[in-house]
Coordinates of C-alpha atoms and ligand atoms in Angstrom, one line a residue:
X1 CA 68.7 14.9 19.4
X2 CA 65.8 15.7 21.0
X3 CA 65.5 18.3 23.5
X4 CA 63.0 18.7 26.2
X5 CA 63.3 22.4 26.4
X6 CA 60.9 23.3 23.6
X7 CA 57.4 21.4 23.8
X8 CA 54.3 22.2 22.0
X9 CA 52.3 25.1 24.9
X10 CA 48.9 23.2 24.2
X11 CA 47.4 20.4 22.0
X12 CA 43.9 20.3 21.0
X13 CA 41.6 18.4 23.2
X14 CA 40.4 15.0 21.7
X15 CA 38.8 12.4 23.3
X16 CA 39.9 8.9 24.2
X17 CA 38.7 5.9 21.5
X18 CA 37.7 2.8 22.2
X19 CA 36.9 -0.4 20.3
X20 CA 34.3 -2.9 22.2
X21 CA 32.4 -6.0 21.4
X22 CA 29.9 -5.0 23.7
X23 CA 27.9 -1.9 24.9
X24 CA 29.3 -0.4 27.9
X25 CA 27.7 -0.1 31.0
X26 CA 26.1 3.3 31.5
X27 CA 27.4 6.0 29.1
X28 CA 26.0 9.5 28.8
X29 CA 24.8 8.7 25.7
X30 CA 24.2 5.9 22.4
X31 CA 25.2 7.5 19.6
X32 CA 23.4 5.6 16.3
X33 CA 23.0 6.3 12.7
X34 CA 19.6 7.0 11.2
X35 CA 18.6 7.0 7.1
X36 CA 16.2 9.2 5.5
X37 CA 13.7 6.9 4.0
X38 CA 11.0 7.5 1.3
X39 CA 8.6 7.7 4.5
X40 CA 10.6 9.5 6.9
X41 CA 13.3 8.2 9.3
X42 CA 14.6 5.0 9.9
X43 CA 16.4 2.9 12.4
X44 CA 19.0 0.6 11.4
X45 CA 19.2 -2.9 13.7
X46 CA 21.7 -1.9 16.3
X47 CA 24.1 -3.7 18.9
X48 CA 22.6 -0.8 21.8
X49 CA 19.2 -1.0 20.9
X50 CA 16.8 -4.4 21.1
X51 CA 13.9 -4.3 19.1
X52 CA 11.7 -2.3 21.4
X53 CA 13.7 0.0 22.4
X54 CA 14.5 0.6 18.4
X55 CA 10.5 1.2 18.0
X56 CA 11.0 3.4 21.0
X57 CA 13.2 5.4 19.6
X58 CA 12.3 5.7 15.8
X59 CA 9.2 6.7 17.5
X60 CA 10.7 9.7 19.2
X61 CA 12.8 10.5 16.4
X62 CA 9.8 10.6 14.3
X63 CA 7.4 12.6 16.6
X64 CA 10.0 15.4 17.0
X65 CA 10.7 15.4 13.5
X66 CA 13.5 14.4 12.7
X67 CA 14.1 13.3 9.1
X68 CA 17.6 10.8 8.9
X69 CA 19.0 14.0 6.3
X70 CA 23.1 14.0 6.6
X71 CA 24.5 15.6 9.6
X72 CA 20.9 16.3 11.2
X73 CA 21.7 15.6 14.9
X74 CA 18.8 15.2 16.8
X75 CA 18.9 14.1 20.6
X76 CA 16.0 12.4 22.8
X77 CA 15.8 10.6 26.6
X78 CA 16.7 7.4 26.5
X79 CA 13.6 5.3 26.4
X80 CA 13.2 2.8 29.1
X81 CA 15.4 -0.3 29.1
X82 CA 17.8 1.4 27.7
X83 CA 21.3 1.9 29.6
X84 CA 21.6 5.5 29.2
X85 CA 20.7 8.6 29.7
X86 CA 19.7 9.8 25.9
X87 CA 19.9 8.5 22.7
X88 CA 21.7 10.8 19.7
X89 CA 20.9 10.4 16.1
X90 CA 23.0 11.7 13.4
X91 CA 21.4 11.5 10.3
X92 CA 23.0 9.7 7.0
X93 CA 20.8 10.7 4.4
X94 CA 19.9 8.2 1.5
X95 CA 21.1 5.0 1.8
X96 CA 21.5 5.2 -1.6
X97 CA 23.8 7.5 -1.9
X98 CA 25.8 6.3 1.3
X99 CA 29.5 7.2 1.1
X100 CA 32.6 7.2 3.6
X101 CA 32.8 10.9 3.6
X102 CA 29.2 11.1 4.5
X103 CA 30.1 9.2 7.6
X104 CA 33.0 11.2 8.2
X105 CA 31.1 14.8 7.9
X106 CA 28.1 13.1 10.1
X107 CA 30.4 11.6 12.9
X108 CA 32.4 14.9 12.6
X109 CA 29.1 16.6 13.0
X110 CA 27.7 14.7 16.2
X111 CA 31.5 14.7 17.4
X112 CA 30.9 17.9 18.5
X113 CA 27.0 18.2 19.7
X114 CA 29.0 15.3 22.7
X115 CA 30.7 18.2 24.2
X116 CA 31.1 17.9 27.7
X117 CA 30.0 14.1 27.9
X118 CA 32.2 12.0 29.8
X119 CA 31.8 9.1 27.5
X120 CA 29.5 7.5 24.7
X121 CA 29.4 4.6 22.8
X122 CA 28.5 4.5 19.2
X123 CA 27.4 1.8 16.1
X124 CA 28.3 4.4 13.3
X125 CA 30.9 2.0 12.4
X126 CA 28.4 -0.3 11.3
X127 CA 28.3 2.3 7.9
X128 CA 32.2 2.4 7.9
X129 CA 34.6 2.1 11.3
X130 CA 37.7 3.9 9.3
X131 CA 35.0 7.1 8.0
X132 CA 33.4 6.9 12.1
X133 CA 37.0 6.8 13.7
X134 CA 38.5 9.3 11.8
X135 CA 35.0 11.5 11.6
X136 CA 34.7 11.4 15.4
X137 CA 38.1 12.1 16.1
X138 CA 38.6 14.7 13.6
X139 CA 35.2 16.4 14.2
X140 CA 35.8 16.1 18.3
X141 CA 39.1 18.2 17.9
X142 CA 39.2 21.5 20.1
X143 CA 42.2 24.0 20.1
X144 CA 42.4 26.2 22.9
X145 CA 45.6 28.0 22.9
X146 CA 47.5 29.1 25.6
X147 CA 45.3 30.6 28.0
X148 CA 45.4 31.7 32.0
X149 CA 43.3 29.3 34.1
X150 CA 41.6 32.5 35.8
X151 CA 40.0 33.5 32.3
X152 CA 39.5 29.4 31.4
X153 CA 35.6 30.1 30.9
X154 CA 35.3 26.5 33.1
X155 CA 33.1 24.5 30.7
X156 CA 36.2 21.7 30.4
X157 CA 38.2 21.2 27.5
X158 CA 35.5 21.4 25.0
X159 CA 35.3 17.4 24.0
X160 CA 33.5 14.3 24.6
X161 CA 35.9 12.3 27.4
X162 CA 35.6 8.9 25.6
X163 CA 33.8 7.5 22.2
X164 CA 33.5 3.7 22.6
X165 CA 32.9 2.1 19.2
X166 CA 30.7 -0.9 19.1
X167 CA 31.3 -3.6 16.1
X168 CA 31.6 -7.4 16.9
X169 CA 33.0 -8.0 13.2
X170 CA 36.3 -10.1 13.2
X171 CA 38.4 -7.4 11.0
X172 CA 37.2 -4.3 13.4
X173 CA 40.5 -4.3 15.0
X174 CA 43.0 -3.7 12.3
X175 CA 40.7 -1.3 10.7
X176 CA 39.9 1.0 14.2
X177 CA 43.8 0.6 14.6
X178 CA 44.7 2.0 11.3
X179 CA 42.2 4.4 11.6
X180 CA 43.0 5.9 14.9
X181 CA 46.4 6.0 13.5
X182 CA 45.7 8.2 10.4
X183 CA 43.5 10.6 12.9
X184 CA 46.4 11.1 15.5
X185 CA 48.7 12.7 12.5
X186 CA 45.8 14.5 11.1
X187 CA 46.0 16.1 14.5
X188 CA 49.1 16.1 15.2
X189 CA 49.3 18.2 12.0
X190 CA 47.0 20.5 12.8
X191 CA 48.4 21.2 16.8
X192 CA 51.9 21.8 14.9
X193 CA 49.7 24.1 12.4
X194 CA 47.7 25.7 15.3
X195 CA 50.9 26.6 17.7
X196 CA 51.5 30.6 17.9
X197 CA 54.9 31.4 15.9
X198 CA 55.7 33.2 19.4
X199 CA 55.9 29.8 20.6
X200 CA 57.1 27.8 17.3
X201 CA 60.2 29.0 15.3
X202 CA 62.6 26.9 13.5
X203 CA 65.0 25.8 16.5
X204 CA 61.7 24.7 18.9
X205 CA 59.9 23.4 15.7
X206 CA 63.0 21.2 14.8
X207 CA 63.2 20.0 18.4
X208 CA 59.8 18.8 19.0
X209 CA 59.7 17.1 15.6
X210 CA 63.0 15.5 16.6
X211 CA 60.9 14.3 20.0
X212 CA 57.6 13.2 18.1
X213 CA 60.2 11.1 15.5
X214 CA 62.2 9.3 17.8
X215 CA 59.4 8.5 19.6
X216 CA 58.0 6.4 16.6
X217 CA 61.5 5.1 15.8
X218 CA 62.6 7.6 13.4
X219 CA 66.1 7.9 12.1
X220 CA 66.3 11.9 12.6
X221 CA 68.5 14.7 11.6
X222 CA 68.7 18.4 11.9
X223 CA 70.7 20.9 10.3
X224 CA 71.7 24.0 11.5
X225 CA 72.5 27.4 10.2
X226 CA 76.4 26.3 10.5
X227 CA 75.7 23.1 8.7
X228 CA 73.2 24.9 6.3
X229 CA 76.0 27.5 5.3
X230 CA 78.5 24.6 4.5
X231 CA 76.5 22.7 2.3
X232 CA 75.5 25.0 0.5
X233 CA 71.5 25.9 1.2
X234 CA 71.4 29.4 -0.3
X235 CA 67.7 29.3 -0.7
X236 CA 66.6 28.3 3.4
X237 CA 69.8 30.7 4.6
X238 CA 68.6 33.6 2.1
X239 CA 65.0 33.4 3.8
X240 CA 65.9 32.7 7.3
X241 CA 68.8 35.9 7.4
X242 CA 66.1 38.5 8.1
X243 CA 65.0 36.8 11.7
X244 CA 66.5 36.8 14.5
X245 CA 65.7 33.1 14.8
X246 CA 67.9 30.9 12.4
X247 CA 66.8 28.3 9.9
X248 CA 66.8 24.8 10.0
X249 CA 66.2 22.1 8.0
X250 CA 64.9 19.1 9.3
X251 CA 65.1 15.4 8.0
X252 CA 63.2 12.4 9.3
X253 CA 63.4 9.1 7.7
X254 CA 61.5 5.5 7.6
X255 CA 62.9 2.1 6.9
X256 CA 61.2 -1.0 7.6
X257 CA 62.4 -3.8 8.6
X258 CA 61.8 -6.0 5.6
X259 CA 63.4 -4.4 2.6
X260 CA 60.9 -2.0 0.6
X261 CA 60.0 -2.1 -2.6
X262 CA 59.6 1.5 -3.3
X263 CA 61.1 4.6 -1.8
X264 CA 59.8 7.7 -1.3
X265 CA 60.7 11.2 -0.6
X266 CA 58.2 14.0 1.0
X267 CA 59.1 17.4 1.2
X268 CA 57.0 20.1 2.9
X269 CA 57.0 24.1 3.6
X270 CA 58.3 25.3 7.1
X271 CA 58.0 28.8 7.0
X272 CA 57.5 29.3 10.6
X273 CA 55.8 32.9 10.2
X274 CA 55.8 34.8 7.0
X275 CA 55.3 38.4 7.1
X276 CA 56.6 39.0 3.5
X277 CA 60.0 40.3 4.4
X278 CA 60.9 43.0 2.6
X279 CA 58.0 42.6 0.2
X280 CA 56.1 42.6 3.3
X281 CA 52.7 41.9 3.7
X282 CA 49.3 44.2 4.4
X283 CA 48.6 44.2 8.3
X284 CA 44.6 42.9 7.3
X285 CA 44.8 38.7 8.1
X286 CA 48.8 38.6 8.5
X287 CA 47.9 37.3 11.8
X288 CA 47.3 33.7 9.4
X289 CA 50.7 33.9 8.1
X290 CA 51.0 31.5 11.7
X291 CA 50.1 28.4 9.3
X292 CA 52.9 28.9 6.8
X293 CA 54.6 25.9 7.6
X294 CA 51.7 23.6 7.0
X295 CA 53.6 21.7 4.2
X296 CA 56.1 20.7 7.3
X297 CA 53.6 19.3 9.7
X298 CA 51.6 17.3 7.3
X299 CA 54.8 15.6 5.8
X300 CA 56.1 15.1 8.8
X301 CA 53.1 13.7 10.9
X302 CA 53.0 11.6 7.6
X303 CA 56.1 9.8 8.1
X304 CA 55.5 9.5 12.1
X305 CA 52.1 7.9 11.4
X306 CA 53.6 5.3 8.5
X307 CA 56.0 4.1 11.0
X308 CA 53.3 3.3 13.4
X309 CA 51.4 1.8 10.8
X310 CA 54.6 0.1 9.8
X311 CA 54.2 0.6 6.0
X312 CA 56.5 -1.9 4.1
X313 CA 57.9 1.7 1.9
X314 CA 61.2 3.5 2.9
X315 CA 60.5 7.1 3.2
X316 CA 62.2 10.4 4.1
X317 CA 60.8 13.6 4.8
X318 CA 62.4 17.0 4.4
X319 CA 61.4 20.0 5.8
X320 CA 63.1 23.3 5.3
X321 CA 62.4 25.5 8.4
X322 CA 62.9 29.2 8.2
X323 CA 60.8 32.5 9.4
X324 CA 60.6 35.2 6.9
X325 CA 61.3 38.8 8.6
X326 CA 61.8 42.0 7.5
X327 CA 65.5 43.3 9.2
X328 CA 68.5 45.0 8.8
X329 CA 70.0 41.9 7.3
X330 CA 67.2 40.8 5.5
X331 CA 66.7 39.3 1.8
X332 CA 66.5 42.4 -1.1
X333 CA 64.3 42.2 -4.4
X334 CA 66.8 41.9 -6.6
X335 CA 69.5 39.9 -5.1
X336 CA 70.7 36.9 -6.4
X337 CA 70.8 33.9 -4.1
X338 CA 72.3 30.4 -5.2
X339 CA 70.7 27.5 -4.0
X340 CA 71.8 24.1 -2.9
X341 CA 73.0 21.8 -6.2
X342 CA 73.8 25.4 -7.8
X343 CA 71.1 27.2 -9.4
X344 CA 70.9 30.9 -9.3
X345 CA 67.5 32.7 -8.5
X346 CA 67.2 36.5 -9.0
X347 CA 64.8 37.7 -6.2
X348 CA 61.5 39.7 -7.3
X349 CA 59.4 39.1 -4.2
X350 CA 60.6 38.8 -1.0
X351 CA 56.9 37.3 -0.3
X352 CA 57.4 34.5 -2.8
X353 CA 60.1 32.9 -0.2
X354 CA 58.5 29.5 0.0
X355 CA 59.8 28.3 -3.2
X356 CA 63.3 29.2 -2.2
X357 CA 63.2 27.2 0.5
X358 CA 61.7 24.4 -1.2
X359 CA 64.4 24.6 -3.9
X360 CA 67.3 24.1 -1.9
X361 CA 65.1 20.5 -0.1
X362 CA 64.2 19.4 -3.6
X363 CA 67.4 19.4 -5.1
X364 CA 69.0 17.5 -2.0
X365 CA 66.1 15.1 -1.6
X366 CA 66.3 14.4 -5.0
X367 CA 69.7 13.0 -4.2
X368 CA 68.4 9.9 -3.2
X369 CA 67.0 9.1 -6.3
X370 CA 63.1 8.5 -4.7
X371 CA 60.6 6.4 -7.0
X372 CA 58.3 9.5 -5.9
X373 CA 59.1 12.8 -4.9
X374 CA 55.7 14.3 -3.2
X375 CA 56.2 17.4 -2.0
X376 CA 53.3 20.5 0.0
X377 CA 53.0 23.7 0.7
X378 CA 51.0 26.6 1.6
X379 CA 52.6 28.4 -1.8
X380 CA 50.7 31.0 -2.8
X381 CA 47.3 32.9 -3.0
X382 CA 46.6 32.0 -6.7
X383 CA 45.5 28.1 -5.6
X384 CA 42.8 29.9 -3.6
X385 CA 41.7 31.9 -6.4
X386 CA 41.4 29.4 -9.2
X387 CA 40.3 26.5 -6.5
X388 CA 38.8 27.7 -3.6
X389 CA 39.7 27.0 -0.2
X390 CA 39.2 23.5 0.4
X391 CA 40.6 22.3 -2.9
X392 CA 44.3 21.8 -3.2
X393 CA 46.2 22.3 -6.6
X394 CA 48.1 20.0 -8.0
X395 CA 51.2 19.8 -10.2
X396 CA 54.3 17.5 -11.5
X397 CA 54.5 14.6 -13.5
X398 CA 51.5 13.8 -15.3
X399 CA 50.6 10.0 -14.0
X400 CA 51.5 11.0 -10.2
X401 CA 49.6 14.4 -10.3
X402 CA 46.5 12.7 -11.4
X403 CA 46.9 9.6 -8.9
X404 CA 47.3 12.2 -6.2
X405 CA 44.5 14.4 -7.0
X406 CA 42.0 11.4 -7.5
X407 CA 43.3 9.7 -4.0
X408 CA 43.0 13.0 -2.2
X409 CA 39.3 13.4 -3.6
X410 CA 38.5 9.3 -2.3
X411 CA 39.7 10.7 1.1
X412 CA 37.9 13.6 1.0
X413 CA 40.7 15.6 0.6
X414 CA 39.6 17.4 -2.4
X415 CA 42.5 17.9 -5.4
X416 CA 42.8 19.0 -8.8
X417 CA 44.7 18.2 -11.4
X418 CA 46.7 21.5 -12.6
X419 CA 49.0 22.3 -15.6
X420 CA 52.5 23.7 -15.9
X421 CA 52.2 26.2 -19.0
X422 CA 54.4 26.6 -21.5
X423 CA 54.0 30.1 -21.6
X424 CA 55.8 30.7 -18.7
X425 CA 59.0 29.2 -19.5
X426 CA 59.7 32.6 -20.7
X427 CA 58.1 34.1 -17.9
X428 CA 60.9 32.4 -15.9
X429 CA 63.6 34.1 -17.1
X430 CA 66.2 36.3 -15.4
X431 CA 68.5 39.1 -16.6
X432 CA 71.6 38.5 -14.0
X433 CA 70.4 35.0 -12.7
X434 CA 69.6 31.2 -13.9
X435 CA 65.2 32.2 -13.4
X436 CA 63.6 34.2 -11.1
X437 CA 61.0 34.0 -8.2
X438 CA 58.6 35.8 -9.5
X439 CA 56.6 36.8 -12.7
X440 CA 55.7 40.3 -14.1
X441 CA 51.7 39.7 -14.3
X442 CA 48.8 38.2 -12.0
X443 CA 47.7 35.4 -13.9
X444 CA 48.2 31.7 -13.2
X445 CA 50.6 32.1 -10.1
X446 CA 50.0 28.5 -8.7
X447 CA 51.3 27.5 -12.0
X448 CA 54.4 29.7 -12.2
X449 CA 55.0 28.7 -8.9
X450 CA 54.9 24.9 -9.5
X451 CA 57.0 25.7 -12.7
X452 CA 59.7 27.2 -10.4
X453 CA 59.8 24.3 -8.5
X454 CA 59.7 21.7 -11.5
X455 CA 63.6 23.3 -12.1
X456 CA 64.8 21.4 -8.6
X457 CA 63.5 17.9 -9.5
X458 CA 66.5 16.0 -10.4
X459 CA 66.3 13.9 -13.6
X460 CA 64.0 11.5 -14.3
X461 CA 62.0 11.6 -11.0
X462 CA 58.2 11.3 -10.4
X463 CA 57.0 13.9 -8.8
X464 CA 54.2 15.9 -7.6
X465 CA 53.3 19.1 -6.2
X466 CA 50.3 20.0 -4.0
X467 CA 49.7 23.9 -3.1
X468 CA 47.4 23.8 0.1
X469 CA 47.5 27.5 0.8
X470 CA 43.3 27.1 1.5
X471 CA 42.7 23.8 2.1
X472 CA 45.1 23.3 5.2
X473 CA 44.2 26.2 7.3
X474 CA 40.4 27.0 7.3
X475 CA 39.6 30.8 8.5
X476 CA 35.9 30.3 7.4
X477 CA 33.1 28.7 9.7
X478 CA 33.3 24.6 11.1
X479 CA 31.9 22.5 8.6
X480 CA 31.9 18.8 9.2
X481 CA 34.7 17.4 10.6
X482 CA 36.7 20.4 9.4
X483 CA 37.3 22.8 12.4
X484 CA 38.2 26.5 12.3
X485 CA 42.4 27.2 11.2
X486 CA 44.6 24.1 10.7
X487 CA 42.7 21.2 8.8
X488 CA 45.5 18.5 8.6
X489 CA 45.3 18.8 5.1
X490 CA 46.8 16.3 2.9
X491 CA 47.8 14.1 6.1
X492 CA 45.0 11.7 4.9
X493 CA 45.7 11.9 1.4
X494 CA 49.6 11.4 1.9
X495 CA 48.4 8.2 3.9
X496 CA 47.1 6.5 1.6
X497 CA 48.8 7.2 -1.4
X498 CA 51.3 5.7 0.6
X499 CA 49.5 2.6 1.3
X500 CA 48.8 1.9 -2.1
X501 CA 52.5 2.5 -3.1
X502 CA 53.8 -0.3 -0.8
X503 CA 51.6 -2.8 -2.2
X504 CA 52.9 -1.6 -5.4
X505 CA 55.3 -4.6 -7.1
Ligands
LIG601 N1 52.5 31.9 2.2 C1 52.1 32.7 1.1 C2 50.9 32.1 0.4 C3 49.6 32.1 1.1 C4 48.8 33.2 1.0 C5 49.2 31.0 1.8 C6 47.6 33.3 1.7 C7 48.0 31.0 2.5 C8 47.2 32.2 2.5 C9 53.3 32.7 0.1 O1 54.5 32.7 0.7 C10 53.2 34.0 -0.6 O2 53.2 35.0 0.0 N2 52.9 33.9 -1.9 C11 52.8 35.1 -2.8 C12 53.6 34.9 -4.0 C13 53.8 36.1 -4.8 C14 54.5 37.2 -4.1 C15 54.5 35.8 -6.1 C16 51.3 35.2 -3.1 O3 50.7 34.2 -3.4 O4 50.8 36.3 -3.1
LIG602 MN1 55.2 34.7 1.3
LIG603 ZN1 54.7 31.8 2.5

């Protein structure tokens, strides 16, 4: 299945981790948490530091002015006696207030002021090794694209070599593990998300998923356009007939070894580039149409990462793969497409395409009669106007939805609980078809959207919906361990939902 013709061009630079007992001999750098205290910084007892070089430094800290508020990064020569060659503090804040995602934004923050440092060794864990681990990891990320060595600017690939975490605490392993785990399908995520659409269409997306599966033990299958046409995927052919580079879809499933208890089926976006089709798009930002098929990479770096982690729940992933193109053959407003189990769709907007792609994976996953369908895309425009950009909408059945939303906010995923509205039922409604893609007016299209979807969940299945259109590809400024385009959002989230539902009975 796999096929080494189509790799990804480039992966994001990310340094090595390391989990040690003991402080390494010589690193560029310590890197130790400091709390804002009613009078000014303070030092926490440290595995790098003895007692005087802890005065040592909290005297520095203190004479240059640093305060211990979150994320403040402040960096001083190593005092004598101490084995390296400066000592960086990243501030926590309150103890008071002290929460995982504090550590997470801080290490993510400090991740990157190590740039260029061969290694470091840190005791941020000491506040949390899973928030440090992933924070580090996450914030350390660097995308560079595909670029000519002449024109590399020759300042390395932007990232700290190595980050040594120091804990001597019996559990530490399991928990840096698990950790380092989650943060390699955050990134793989994002390098999937990242990839130039010149470089990643459905047939080279489809083989390097099949590679990246198989490689974690992955039962994997991958439909073609032939395959596609027999069984009846109206909805993925329909979108993918305007490019030149056929659909896929893609299917990747987990089964552990000792029988599950719960079964679950993900299903995520995989518009490799949409420019609209015939509906197409304004020129202004298009250019970000590149992370259409963030659904995709999240679900299936999700799966990837709970084989790894071995999680005792069966799962299968399905990812429709198409690119949305404006041709000679392509998809009309107003044709009427029929998608896989046999509903009809009558086309308004050629733009609203990921839904019809989405229709045709929901009705087959829901074949398999999941305890929990969970399904993510980058839908439509409306999450970012009633949310923002960095909080996903959520939809589906009431318990699941509200689950999901609060375990994406404990991860510091934010999510939000969203309703489907009665309102639109009629809204729904076509002339010459079973519904249609589209609705006649501007208001609540996150909503319609999940509504449209809600028609492909078979009978009686839990489900939920999560519209990441902001939150999984950030075209604002680096904020703490969030870097600039893809995010890897709801990798995290996914994870541990997932967790908890294998310890479900
Ligand atoms: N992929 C877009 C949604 C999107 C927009 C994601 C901006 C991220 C940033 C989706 O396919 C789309 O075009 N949706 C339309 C739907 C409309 C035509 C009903 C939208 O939201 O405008
Ligand atoms: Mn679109
Ligand atoms: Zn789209």
């Amino acid at each position: 299945m796999a096929n080494p013709t189509f790799t990804l061009p480039a992966r994001g630079a990310t340094p090595e981790l390391k989990l040690s007992k003991k402080a390494p001999k010589s690193p560029d750098a310590f890197v130790v948490p400091v709390l804002k205290g009613e009078e000014g910084p303070e030092l926490p007892a440290s595995a790098l530091l003895d007692d005087t070089a802890l005065r040592n430094v909290l005297n520095s800290l203190t004479a240059v002015g640093a305060t211990g508020k979150v994320c403040e990064v402040t960096r001083i020569p190593a005092p004598e006696g101490v084995a390296a060659d400066s000592v960086i503090a990243v501030g926590l804040g309150d103890p008071e207030e002290l929460t995982d995602e504090t550590v997470r934004r801080a290490a993510g923050t400090v991740a990157r002021a190590l740039s260029g440092m061969k290694a470091v060794a840190t005791t941020l864990g000491v506040f949390g090794l899973a928030a440090a681990v992933e924070g580090i990891a996450l914030g350390a990320y660097n995308y560079r694209g595909i670029r000519s060595e002449s024109k590399d600017n020759g300042n390395g690939n932007g990232t700290v070599g190595k980050v040594i975490f120091v804990s001597d605490e019996k559990s530490a392993t399991a928990e840096f593990e698990t950790a380092r785990i989650t943060a390699e399908a955050v990134l793989l995520a994002r390098d999937l998300v990242n990839t130039p659409s010149s470089h990643l269409y459905p047939e080279s997306y489809a083989a390097i998923l099949a590679e990246q599966a198989e490689e974690a033990g992955l039962v994997v299958e991958v439909l073609e356009e032939k395959s596609l046409k027999k069984g009846g995927f109206g909805g993925i052919l329909a979108v993918g007939q305007g490019s030149e580079r056929g659909p896929r879809l893609v299917r990747l499933s987990w089964t552990p070894k000792k029988k599950a208890k719960k079964s679950v089926a993900l299903v995520g976006k995989g518009i490799t580039f949409d420019t609209g089709g015939i509906s197409i798009k304004p020129a202004a930002s298009m250019e970000n149409m590149v992370s259409d098929m963030g659904g995709s990479a999240a679900v299936a770096a999700t799966v990837i990462a709970a084989a790894r982690l071995n999680l005792p729940v069966k799962i299968t992933a399905t990812m429709p793969l198409a690119e949305n193109m404006p041709d000679g053959r392509a998809l009309r407003p107003g044709d009427v497409i029929t998608h896989y189990g046999g509903t009809t769709s009558e086309i308004i907007n050629t733009d609203a395409e990921g839904r019809l792609v989405l229709a045709d994976a929901l009705a087959y996953a829901s074949e398999d009669k999941p305890d929990y369908l969970i399904e993510t895309a980058t839908l439509t425009g409306a999450q970012m106007v009633a949310l923002g950009v960095r909080t996903s909408g959520v939809m589906g059945s009431e318990e699941l939805r509200d689950r999901l939303a609060a375990t994406g906010r404990s991860v510091g995923e934010p999510a939000w609980a969203m309703p489907l509205l009665e309102e639109q039922e009629e809204e729904l409604k076509s002339p010459v078809a079973d519904i249609r893609n589209a609705h006649p007016n501007r208001w609540g299209g996150m909503e319609f959207a999940g509504l449209y979807l809600s028609r492909f969940i078979g009978e009686g299945i839990e489900w939920a919906h999560v519209d990441i259109a902001g939150p999984s590809y950030n075209t604002g400024g680096v904020h703490g361990y969030t870097p600039k385009r893809a995010s890897g959002v709801p990798v995290r989230t996914f994870l541990a939902l997932l967790t908890e539902i294998a310890e479900e009975g």
